[in-house]
Amino acid sequence: MTPTPFKSPTMGAATMAAILMLAPLAGRAAIVNNGSFENPLGTWSNTVANYMAVANGSTAITGWTVANAGGRGLAWAKAPTQEGYAASDGQYFVDLSGFGTESGPTAALQQMLQGLVTGQSYSIAIDYWGDRVSLGLEGSTLATAAAASSGWTRLTAGFVATGEQMLLSVGYQGTSGVAFVDNLDVVGDTGSGGTVPTPGSAVLAATALGALLAQRRRAKAQSQGAKAKPVRQSSAF
């Protein structure tokens, strides 16, 4: 008897969709690195009142560079601060005005956005508290908050990518001595030549693909086991 060839399970539509979702993610870097100004590398230390002085040119805040700051620079806060301030996301946030207002009116945080698609539309948003926050791209102002805020407030804006990388600047306008920023995010808009998958959809796709691979491994093991069984031949008389 000739053994029946083993047939692998048919790949379902959901699994195929998972693979197609994962394909664009291969090698794709996050657009923004550490948009909540957290402390993954343990570089934060307390200068005073649960704020760390980050001087001009400092890269202590993972993913970010302090630019155009005077005095001791910006104030990187760990919540709760001595005054009781809390972050809007995570545990850390930044006061762009520094200690008092010594950082100066041109102080900013800068980062090179990565993995953009030229010609695609993106939305950018950031939480601010106190003086008006401003967002700039490639040296030009993108958006400025209309008014100061007495609590965490969301500023949103949009832009079209002109290249795979673009320099982002986060600055402020005002002299109150409070210019908190936190929770910055950049996402690709739908209907503009494609979408940037969200972390949730990426996890879902990866889970589906993992299930497929596990299923195929089990099927392969069953196939090899079937081939290893001896075939009993009928005796000829």
PDB file of C-alpha atoms in Angstrom:
ATOM      1  CA  MET A   1       0.000   0.000   0.000  1.00  0.00           C
ATOM      2  CA  THR A   2       1.354   3.360  -0.948  1.00  0.00           C
ATOM      3  CA  PRO A   3       1.223   5.796   1.993  1.00  0.00           C
ATOM      4  CA  THR A   4      -1.104   8.738   1.472  1.00  0.00           C
ATOM      5  CA  PRO A   5       0.916  11.971   1.247  1.00  0.00           C
ATOM      6  CA  PHE A   6       0.418  14.215   4.285  1.00  0.00           C
ATOM      7  CA  LYS A   7      -1.378  17.470   3.585  1.00  0.00           C
ATOM      8  CA  SER A   8      -0.614  20.491   5.748  1.00  0.00           C
ATOM      9  CA  PRO A   9      -3.515  22.480   7.164  1.00  0.00           C
ATOM     10  CA  THR A  10      -4.897  25.144   4.877  1.00  0.00           C
ATOM     11  CA  MET A  11      -3.814  28.662   5.813  1.00  0.00           C
ATOM     12  CA  GLY A  12      -6.889  30.580   6.918  1.00  0.00           C
ATOM     13  CA  ALA A  13      -7.759  34.096   5.864  1.00  0.00           C
ATOM     14  CA  ALA A  14      -7.113  35.446   9.362  1.00  0.00           C
ATOM     15  CA  THR A  15      -3.620  33.975   9.422  1.00  0.00           C
ATOM     16  CA  MET A  16      -2.831  35.350   5.974  1.00  0.00           C
ATOM     17  CA  ALA A  17      -4.027  38.764   7.145  1.00  0.00           C
ATOM     18  CA  ALA A  18      -1.719  38.517  10.166  1.00  0.00           C
ATOM     19  CA  ILE A  19       1.259  37.827   7.921  1.00  0.00           C
ATOM     20  CA  LEU A  20       0.379  40.728   5.654  1.00  0.00           C
ATOM     21  CA  MET A  21       0.066  43.012   8.686  1.00  0.00           C
ATOM     22  CA  LEU A  22       3.432  41.950  10.038  1.00  0.00           C
ATOM     23  CA  ALA A  23       5.292  42.334   6.764  1.00  0.00           C
ATOM     24  CA  PRO A  24       5.417  46.167   6.802  1.00  0.00           C
ATOM     25  CA  LEU A  25       6.607  46.061  10.424  1.00  0.00           C
ATOM     26  CA  ALA A  26       9.758  44.146   9.607  1.00  0.00           C
ATOM     27  CA  GLY A  27      12.686  46.455  10.234  1.00  0.00           C
ATOM     28  CA  ARG A  28      10.414  49.428  11.003  1.00  0.00           C
ATOM     29  CA  ALA A  29      11.624  51.635  13.817  1.00  0.00           C
ATOM     30  CA  ALA A  30       9.251  53.521  16.088  1.00  0.00           C
ATOM     31  CA  ILE A  31       8.512  57.006  14.751  1.00  0.00           C
ATOM     32  CA  VAL A  32       9.081  58.568  18.178  1.00  0.00           C
ATOM     33  CA  ASN A  33      11.499  57.229  20.755  1.00  0.00           C
ATOM     34  CA  ASN A  34      10.367  57.723  24.357  1.00  0.00           C
ATOM     35  CA  GLY A  35       7.541  60.179  23.789  1.00  0.00           C
ATOM     36  CA  SER A  36       6.701  60.139  27.516  1.00  0.00           C
ATOM     37  CA  PHE A  37      10.218  61.118  28.609  1.00  0.00           C
ATOM     38  CA  GLU A  38      10.639  58.018  30.749  1.00  0.00           C
ATOM     39  CA  ASN A  39      13.885  56.749  32.292  1.00  0.00           C
ATOM     40  CA  PRO A  40      14.619  53.330  30.721  1.00  0.00           C
ATOM     41  CA  LEU A  41      18.402  53.632  31.072  1.00  0.00           C
ATOM     42  CA  GLY A  42      18.406  54.855  34.678  1.00  0.00           C
ATOM     43  CA  THR A  43      20.013  58.209  33.835  1.00  0.00           C
ATOM     44  CA  TRP A  44      17.738  60.328  36.029  1.00  0.00           C
ATOM     45  CA  SER A  45      19.009  61.696  39.332  1.00  0.00           C
ATOM     46  CA  ASN A  46      17.482  64.203  41.707  1.00  0.00           C
ATOM     47  CA  THR A  47      18.966  67.695  41.470  1.00  0.00           C
ATOM     48  CA  VAL A  48      16.304  69.234  43.710  1.00  0.00           C
ATOM     49  CA  ALA A  49      12.601  68.663  44.534  1.00  0.00           C
ATOM     50  CA  ASN A  50      12.472  65.583  42.252  1.00  0.00           C
ATOM     51  CA  TYR A  51      13.711  67.488  39.210  1.00  0.00           C
ATOM     52  CA  MET A  52      16.940  66.750  37.358  1.00  0.00           C
ATOM     53  CA  ALA A  53      18.800  69.538  35.576  1.00  0.00           C
ATOM     54  CA  VAL A  54      19.518  68.548  31.953  1.00  0.00           C
ATOM     55  CA  ALA A  55      21.904  71.058  30.411  1.00  0.00           C
ATOM     56  CA  ASN A  56      22.099  72.274  26.840  1.00  0.00           C
ATOM     57  CA  GLY A  57      23.301  69.443  24.584  1.00  0.00           C
ATOM     58  CA  SER A  58      22.382  66.734  27.099  1.00  0.00           C
ATOM     59  CA  THR A  59      21.058  63.386  25.855  1.00  0.00           C
ATOM     60  CA  ALA A  60      20.229  62.064  29.330  1.00  0.00           C
ATOM     61  CA  ILE A  61      16.533  61.786  28.396  1.00  0.00           C
ATOM     62  CA  THR A  62      16.516  58.715  26.170  1.00  0.00           C
ATOM     63  CA  GLY A  63      15.797  59.650  22.552  1.00  0.00           C
ATOM     64  CA  TRP A  64      16.012  63.409  23.119  1.00  0.00           C
ATOM     65  CA  THR A  65      18.595  66.195  22.925  1.00  0.00           C
ATOM     66  CA  VAL A  66      18.342  69.480  24.845  1.00  0.00           C
ATOM     67  CA  ALA A  67      18.771  72.446  22.495  1.00  0.00           C
ATOM     68  CA  ASN A  68      19.212  76.213  22.923  1.00  0.00           C
ATOM     69  CA  ALA A  69      18.897  76.083  26.711  1.00  0.00           C
ATOM     70  CA  GLY A  70      20.545  78.499  29.089  1.00  0.00           C
ATOM     71  CA  GLY A  71      21.426  78.186  32.760  1.00  0.00           C
ATOM     72  CA  ARG A  72      21.140  74.659  34.109  1.00  0.00           C
ATOM     73  CA  GLY A  73      18.934  73.754  31.155  1.00  0.00           C
ATOM     74  CA  LEU A  74      15.592  71.978  31.333  1.00  0.00           C
ATOM     75  CA  ALA A  75      14.097  70.291  34.399  1.00  0.00           C
ATOM     76  CA  TRP A  76      13.348  66.569  33.984  1.00  0.00           C
ATOM     77  CA  ALA A  77      10.731  65.704  36.591  1.00  0.00           C
ATOM     78  CA  LYS A  78       9.928  62.451  38.367  1.00  0.00           C
ATOM     79  CA  ALA A  79       6.402  62.275  39.731  1.00  0.00           C
ATOM     80  CA  PRO A  80       5.305  63.122  42.249  1.00  0.00           C
ATOM     81  CA  THR A  81       7.473  66.221  42.487  1.00  0.00           C
ATOM     82  CA  GLN A  82       7.982  68.040  45.762  1.00  0.00           C
ATOM     83  CA  GLU A  83       5.091  70.354  44.807  1.00  0.00           C
ATOM     84  CA  GLY A  84       2.868  67.353  44.037  1.00  0.00           C
ATOM     85  CA  TYR A  85       2.856  67.521  40.248  1.00  0.00           C
ATOM     86  CA  ALA A  86       2.133  64.277  38.387  1.00  0.00           C
ATOM     87  CA  ALA A  87       2.968  63.151  34.857  1.00  0.00           C
ATOM     88  CA  SER A  88       0.186  62.821  32.299  1.00  0.00           C
ATOM     89  CA  ASP A  89       1.632  59.487  31.150  1.00  0.00           C
ATOM     90  CA  GLY A  90       4.110  57.232  32.928  1.00  0.00           C
ATOM     91  CA  GLN A  91       6.181  58.639  35.785  1.00  0.00           C
ATOM     92  CA  TYR A  92       8.345  61.316  34.157  1.00  0.00           C
ATOM     93  CA  PHE A  93       7.763  64.634  32.378  1.00  0.00           C
ATOM     94  CA  VAL A  94       9.792  67.712  31.415  1.00  0.00           C
ATOM     95  CA  ASP A  95       9.591  71.384  32.412  1.00  0.00           C
ATOM     96  CA  LEU A  96      10.931  73.229  29.375  1.00  0.00           C
ATOM     97  CA  SER A  97      11.342  76.455  31.375  1.00  0.00           C
ATOM     98  CA  GLY A  98      13.904  74.793  33.628  1.00  0.00           C
ATOM     99  CA  PHE A  99      14.386  76.029  37.181  1.00  0.00           C
ATOM    100  CA  GLY A 100      12.416  79.254  37.354  1.00  0.00           C
ATOM    101  CA  THR A 101      12.769  80.492  33.790  1.00  0.00           C
ATOM    102  CA  GLU A 102      16.539  80.149  33.481  1.00  0.00           C
ATOM    103  CA  SER A 103      16.443  77.839  30.439  1.00  0.00           C
ATOM    104  CA  GLY A 104      15.418  80.807  28.298  1.00  0.00           C
ATOM    105  CA  PRO A 105      12.674  81.365  25.689  1.00  0.00           C
ATOM    106  CA  THR A 106      14.354  79.329  22.939  1.00  0.00           C
ATOM    107  CA  ALA A 107      14.950  76.154  24.967  1.00  0.00           C
ATOM    108  CA  ALA A 108      13.648  73.001  23.339  1.00  0.00           C
ATOM    109  CA  LEU A 109      13.812  69.247  23.166  1.00  0.00           C
ATOM    110  CA  GLN A 110      14.731  67.772  19.785  1.00  0.00           C
ATOM    111  CA  GLN A 111      14.518  64.343  18.203  1.00  0.00           C
ATOM    112  CA  MET A 112      14.846  62.965  14.685  1.00  0.00           C
ATOM    113  CA  LEU A 113      11.594  61.223  13.768  1.00  0.00           C
ATOM    114  CA  GLN A 114      12.239  57.854  12.110  1.00  0.00           C
ATOM    115  CA  GLY A 115      10.485  55.556   9.662  1.00  0.00           C
ATOM    116  CA  LEU A 116       8.262  58.143   8.020  1.00  0.00           C
ATOM    117  CA  VAL A 117       6.783  57.538   4.572  1.00  0.00           C
ATOM    118  CA  THR A 118       7.316  60.430   2.181  1.00  0.00           C
ATOM    119  CA  GLY A 119       4.006  61.963   1.167  1.00  0.00           C
ATOM    120  CA  GLN A 120       2.000  60.334   3.951  1.00  0.00           C
ATOM    121  CA  SER A 121      -0.045  62.397   6.397  1.00  0.00           C
ATOM    122  CA  TYR A 122       0.642  62.107  10.115  1.00  0.00           C
ATOM    123  CA  SER A 123      -0.956  63.328  13.324  1.00  0.00           C
ATOM    124  CA  ILE A 124       1.204  64.588  16.174  1.00  0.00           C
ATOM    125  CA  ALA A 125      -0.027  65.269  19.706  1.00  0.00           C
ATOM    126  CA  ILE A 126       1.487  66.291  23.030  1.00  0.00           C
ATOM    127  CA  ASP A 127       0.217  67.076  26.533  1.00  0.00           C
ATOM    128  CA  TYR A 128       1.233  70.398  28.086  1.00  0.00           C
ATOM    129  CA  TRP A 129       0.644  72.274  31.319  1.00  0.00           C
ATOM    130  CA  GLY A 130       1.444  75.936  31.903  1.00  0.00           C
ATOM    131  CA  ASP A 131       3.001  78.043  29.168  1.00  0.00           C
ATOM    132  CA  ARG A 132       1.982  77.379  25.569  1.00  0.00           C
ATOM    133  CA  VAL A 133       3.806  74.478  23.982  1.00  0.00           C
ATOM    134  CA  SER A 134       5.022  74.736  20.386  1.00  0.00           C
ATOM    135  CA  LEU A 135       5.931  72.016  17.907  1.00  0.00           C
ATOM    136  CA  GLY A 136       8.376  72.490  15.057  1.00  0.00           C
ATOM    137  CA  LEU A 137       9.532  70.341  12.137  1.00  0.00           C
ATOM    138  CA  GLU A 138      12.709  70.888  10.172  1.00  0.00           C
ATOM    139  CA  GLY A 139      13.163  74.357  11.658  1.00  0.00           C
ATOM    140  CA  SER A 140       9.632  75.607  10.910  1.00  0.00           C
ATOM    141  CA  THR A 141       6.831  76.035  13.447  1.00  0.00           C
ATOM    142  CA  LEU A 142       4.148  73.387  12.993  1.00  0.00           C
ATOM    143  CA  ALA A 143       1.729  74.330  15.789  1.00  0.00           C
ATOM    144  CA  THR A 144       1.520  76.415  18.958  1.00  0.00           C
ATOM    145  CA  ALA A 145      -1.066  76.027  21.698  1.00  0.00           C
ATOM    146  CA  ALA A 146      -3.645  78.810  21.632  1.00  0.00           C
ATOM    147  CA  ALA A 147      -3.503  79.465  25.364  1.00  0.00           C
ATOM    148  CA  ALA A 148      -1.702  78.563  28.553  1.00  0.00           C
ATOM    149  CA  SER A 149      -3.197  75.742  30.606  1.00  0.00           C
ATOM    150  CA  SER A 150      -3.733  75.181  34.325  1.00  0.00           C
ATOM    151  CA  GLY A 151      -3.740  71.388  33.879  1.00  0.00           C
ATOM    152  CA  TRP A 152      -2.690  68.762  31.384  1.00  0.00           C
ATOM    153  CA  THR A 153      -4.091  69.735  27.972  1.00  0.00           C
ATOM    154  CA  ARG A 154      -3.678  68.002  24.598  1.00  0.00           C
ATOM    155  CA  LEU A 155      -2.302  69.850  21.553  1.00  0.00           C
ATOM    156  CA  THR A 156      -2.734  68.098  18.222  1.00  0.00           C
ATOM    157  CA  ALA A 157      -1.555  68.953  14.722  1.00  0.00           C
ATOM    158  CA  GLY A 158      -0.919  67.312  11.379  1.00  0.00           C
ATOM    159  CA  PHE A 159       1.840  67.231   8.813  1.00  0.00           C
ATOM    160  CA  VAL A 160       2.863  65.517   5.582  1.00  0.00           C
ATOM    161  CA  ALA A 161       6.240  63.766   5.665  1.00  0.00           C
ATOM    162  CA  THR A 162       8.823  65.150   3.262  1.00  0.00           C
ATOM    163  CA  GLY A 163      11.298  62.368   3.984  1.00  0.00           C
ATOM    164  CA  GLU A 164      11.906  59.245   6.037  1.00  0.00           C
ATOM    165  CA  GLN A 165      13.456  61.362   8.796  1.00  0.00           C
ATOM    166  CA  MET A 166      12.395  64.780  10.060  1.00  0.00           C
ATOM    167  CA  LEU A 167      13.753  66.847  12.942  1.00  0.00           C
ATOM    168  CA  LEU A 168      11.134  67.520  15.636  1.00  0.00           C
ATOM    169  CA  SER A 169      11.467  70.364  18.143  1.00  0.00           C
ATOM    170  CA  VAL A 170       9.330  70.798  21.255  1.00  0.00           C
ATOM    171  CA  GLY A 171       9.484  74.339  22.644  1.00  0.00           C
ATOM    172  CA  TYR A 172       7.327  76.781  24.586  1.00  0.00           C
ATOM    173  CA  GLN A 173       6.138  80.388  24.701  1.00  0.00           C
ATOM    174  CA  GLY A 174       5.591  82.181  28.001  1.00  0.00           C
ATOM    175  CA  THR A 175       7.280  83.304  31.199  1.00  0.00           C
ATOM    176  CA  SER A 176       5.219  81.720  33.992  1.00  0.00           C
ATOM    177  CA  GLY A 177       7.997  79.363  35.044  1.00  0.00           C
ATOM    178  CA  VAL A 178       5.842  76.300  34.338  1.00  0.00           C
ATOM    179  CA  ALA A 179       6.117  74.711  30.889  1.00  0.00           C
ATOM    180  CA  PHE A 180       5.435  71.013  31.421  1.00  0.00           C
ATOM    181  CA  VAL A 181       5.289  68.590  28.476  1.00  0.00           C
ATOM    182  CA  ASP A 182       4.566  64.860  28.324  1.00  0.00           C
ATOM    183  CA  ASN A 183       3.034  62.050  26.258  1.00  0.00           C
ATOM    184  CA  LEU A 184       4.067  62.974  22.713  1.00  0.00           C
ATOM    185  CA  ASP A 185       2.908  60.671  19.941  1.00  0.00           C
ATOM    186  CA  VAL A 186       3.035  60.546  16.128  1.00  0.00           C
ATOM    187  CA  VAL A 187       0.772  58.243  14.120  1.00  0.00           C
ATOM    188  CA  GLY A 188       0.077  57.791  10.424  1.00  0.00           C
ATOM    189  CA  ASP A 189      -3.365  58.880   9.268  1.00  0.00           C
ATOM    190  CA  THR A 190      -5.667  56.395   7.566  1.00  0.00           C
ATOM    191  CA  GLY A 191      -6.580  57.046   3.957  1.00  0.00           C
ATOM    192  CA  SER A 192      -3.303  58.771   3.123  1.00  0.00           C
ATOM    193  CA  GLY A 193      -1.514  56.083   1.230  1.00  0.00           C
ATOM    194  CA  GLY A 194      -1.544  53.513   4.015  1.00  0.00           C
ATOM    195  CA  THR A 195      -1.681  53.288   7.766  1.00  0.00           C
ATOM    196  CA  VAL A 196       0.960  52.848  10.383  1.00  0.00           C
ATOM    197  CA  PRO A 197      -0.083  49.756  12.373  1.00  0.00           C
ATOM    198  CA  THR A 198      -0.856  50.434  16.018  1.00  0.00           C
ATOM    199  CA  PRO A 199       0.918  48.411  18.723  1.00  0.00           C
ATOM    200  CA  GLY A 200      -2.332  46.571  19.444  1.00  0.00           C
ATOM    201  CA  SER A 201      -2.806  45.440  15.860  1.00  0.00           C
ATOM    202  CA  ALA A 202       0.820  44.395  15.656  1.00  0.00           C
ATOM    203  CA  VAL A 203       0.450  42.234  18.763  1.00  0.00           C
ATOM    204  CA  LEU A 204      -2.729  40.688  17.366  1.00  0.00           C
ATOM    205  CA  ALA A 205      -1.013  39.905  14.085  1.00  0.00           C
ATOM    206  CA  ALA A 206       2.006  38.432  15.844  1.00  0.00           C
ATOM    207  CA  THR A 207      -0.251  36.253  17.997  1.00  0.00           C
ATOM    208  CA  ALA A 208      -2.056  34.910  14.947  1.00  0.00           C
ATOM    209  CA  LEU A 209       1.208  34.208  13.171  1.00  0.00           C
ATOM    210  CA  GLY A 210       2.585  32.462  16.241  1.00  0.00           C
ATOM    211  CA  ALA A 211      -0.492  30.232  16.342  1.00  0.00           C
ATOM    212  CA  LEU A 212       0.043  29.350  12.685  1.00  0.00           C
ATOM    213  CA  LEU A 213       3.682  28.422  13.232  1.00  0.00           C
ATOM    214  CA  ALA A 214       2.774  26.253  16.232  1.00  0.00           C
ATOM    215  CA  GLN A 215       0.101  24.513  14.169  1.00  0.00           C
ATOM    216  CA  ARG A 216       2.535  23.823  11.346  1.00  0.00           C
ATOM    217  CA  ARG A 217       5.130  22.434  13.784  1.00  0.00           C
ATOM    218  CA  ARG A 218       2.561  20.034  15.230  1.00  0.00           C
ATOM    219  CA  ALA A 219       1.501  18.988  11.743  1.00  0.00           C
ATOM    220  CA  LYS A 220       5.114  18.380  10.733  1.00  0.00           C
ATOM    221  CA  ALA A 221       5.706  16.246  13.828  1.00  0.00           C
ATOM    222  CA  GLN A 222       2.624  14.186  13.039  1.00  0.00           C
ATOM    223  CA  SER A 223       3.792  13.736   9.447  1.00  0.00           C
ATOM    224  CA  GLN A 224       7.247  12.561  10.511  1.00  0.00           C
ATOM    225  CA  GLY A 225       5.697  10.163  13.020  1.00  0.00           C
ATOM    226  CA  ALA A 226       3.474   8.691  10.331  1.00  0.00           C
ATOM    227  CA  LYS A 227       6.436   8.177   8.010  1.00  0.00           C
ATOM    228  CA  ALA A 228       8.387   6.432  10.762  1.00  0.00           C
ATOM    229  CA  LYS A 229       5.764   3.710  11.256  1.00  0.00           C
ATOM    230  CA  PRO A 230       6.667   0.403   9.581  1.00  0.00           C
ATOM    231  CA  VAL A 231       4.327  -0.703   6.796  1.00  0.00           C
ATOM    232  CA  ARG A 232       3.063  -4.208   7.368  1.00  0.00           C
ATOM    233  CA  GLN A 233       3.248  -6.254   4.169  1.00  0.00           C
ATOM    234  CA  SER A 234       0.795  -9.025   3.454  1.00  0.00           C
ATOM    235  CA  SER A 235       2.367 -12.497   3.198  1.00  0.00           C
ATOM    236  CA  ALA A 236       2.466 -14.234  -0.163  1.00  0.00           C
ATOM    237  CA  PHE A 237       1.584 -17.914  -0.224  1.00  0.00           C
TER     238      PHE A 237
END
